[in-house]
Amino acid sequence: MTITLEIQVEELRAELKCSFDSAERRQIEAELELAQAELVVMLAEQDGFIEVQPPF
């Protein structure tokens, strides 16, 4: 799944470079930020820096 997120981040970066519409840029930026955050969490889980447990 990490590779999928890495590919998604790269695709969003490429879309952002080609986007000229401000509304579209904001949407892509939001999606990119979310994908990058998901990737950071996933990598931290894999490296053992954090443990994901249910909140209860």
PDB file of C-alpha atoms in Angstrom:
ATOM      1  CA  MET A   1       0.000   0.000   0.000  1.00  0.00           C
ATOM      2  CA  THR A   2       2.948   2.304   0.583  1.00  0.00           C
ATOM      3  CA  ILE A   3       3.884   2.192  -3.086  1.00  0.00           C
ATOM      4  CA  THR A   4       0.306   3.037  -4.047  1.00  0.00           C
ATOM      5  CA  LEU A   5       0.376   6.118  -1.805  1.00  0.00           C
ATOM      6  CA  GLU A   6       3.783   7.149  -3.135  1.00  0.00           C
ATOM      7  CA  ILE A   7       2.465   6.901  -6.690  1.00  0.00           C
ATOM      8  CA  GLN A   8      -0.643   8.872  -5.739  1.00  0.00           C
ATOM      9  CA  VAL A   9       1.507  11.632  -4.205  1.00  0.00           C
ATOM     10  CA  GLU A  10       3.655  11.847  -7.350  1.00  0.00           C
ATOM     11  CA  GLU A  11       0.580  11.934  -9.603  1.00  0.00           C
ATOM     12  CA  LEU A  12      -0.990  14.708  -7.520  1.00  0.00           C
ATOM     13  CA  ARG A  13       2.243  16.716  -7.660  1.00  0.00           C
ATOM     14  CA  ALA A  14       2.266  16.366 -11.445  1.00  0.00           C
ATOM     15  CA  GLU A  15      -1.394  17.428 -11.653  1.00  0.00           C
ATOM     16  CA  LEU A  16      -0.665  20.423  -9.452  1.00  0.00           C
ATOM     17  CA  LYS A  17       2.138  21.569 -11.764  1.00  0.00           C
ATOM     18  CA  CYS A  18      -0.213  21.449 -14.768  1.00  0.00           C
ATOM     19  CA  SER A  19      -3.223  23.029 -13.091  1.00  0.00           C
ATOM     20  CA  PHE A  20      -4.080  26.649 -13.785  1.00  0.00           C
ATOM     21  CA  ASP A  21      -7.590  26.875 -12.337  1.00  0.00           C
ATOM     22  CA  SER A  22      -7.467  28.125  -8.739  1.00  0.00           C
ATOM     23  CA  ALA A  23     -10.383  25.970  -7.544  1.00  0.00           C
ATOM     24  CA  GLU A  24      -8.810  22.880  -9.065  1.00  0.00           C
ATOM     25  CA  ARG A  25      -5.434  23.762  -7.521  1.00  0.00           C
ATOM     26  CA  ARG A  26      -7.002  24.046  -4.064  1.00  0.00           C
ATOM     27  CA  GLN A  27      -8.673  20.664  -4.471  1.00  0.00           C
ATOM     28  CA  ILE A  28      -5.458  19.010  -5.653  1.00  0.00           C
ATOM     29  CA  GLU A  29      -3.493  20.657  -2.822  1.00  0.00           C
ATOM     30  CA  ALA A  30      -5.986  19.287  -0.275  1.00  0.00           C
ATOM     31  CA  GLU A  31      -5.812  15.800  -1.768  1.00  0.00           C
ATOM     32  CA  LEU A  32      -2.018  15.990  -1.853  1.00  0.00           C
ATOM     33  CA  GLU A  33      -1.825  17.064   1.783  1.00  0.00           C
ATOM     34  CA  LEU A  34      -4.075  14.183   2.818  1.00  0.00           C
ATOM     35  CA  ALA A  35      -2.111  11.619   0.790  1.00  0.00           C
ATOM     36  CA  GLN A  36       1.189  12.877   2.237  1.00  0.00           C
ATOM     37  CA  ALA A  37      -0.178  12.634   5.783  1.00  0.00           C
ATOM     38  CA  GLU A  38      -1.408   9.096   5.159  1.00  0.00           C
ATOM     39  CA  LEU A  39       2.009   8.164   3.790  1.00  0.00           C
ATOM     40  CA  VAL A  40       3.809   9.599   6.826  1.00  0.00           C
ATOM     41  CA  VAL A  41       1.565   7.649   9.194  1.00  0.00           C
ATOM     42  CA  MET A  42       1.960   4.440   7.213  1.00  0.00           C
ATOM     43  CA  LEU A  43       5.749   4.740   7.158  1.00  0.00           C
ATOM     44  CA  ALA A  44       5.827   5.488  10.898  1.00  0.00           C
ATOM     45  CA  GLU A  45       3.723   2.389  11.553  1.00  0.00           C
ATOM     46  CA  GLN A  46       6.041   0.248   9.429  1.00  0.00           C
ATOM     47  CA  ASP A  47       9.138   1.587  11.166  1.00  0.00           C
ATOM     48  CA  GLY A  48       7.603   0.982  14.587  1.00  0.00           C
ATOM     49  CA  PHE A  49       7.602   4.631  15.620  1.00  0.00           C
ATOM     50  CA  ILE A  50       3.885   4.582  16.376  1.00  0.00           C
ATOM     51  CA  GLU A  51       1.361   1.913  17.230  1.00  0.00           C
ATOM     52  CA  VAL A  52      -2.130   2.230  15.926  1.00  0.00           C
ATOM     53  CA  GLN A  53      -4.709   1.034  18.393  1.00  0.00           C
ATOM     54  CA  PRO A  54      -8.428   1.620  18.600  1.00  0.00           C
ATOM     55  CA  PRO A  55      -9.392   4.574  20.812  1.00  0.00           C
ATOM     56  CA  PHE A  56     -11.225   2.335  23.288  1.00  0.00           C
TER      57      PHE A  56
END
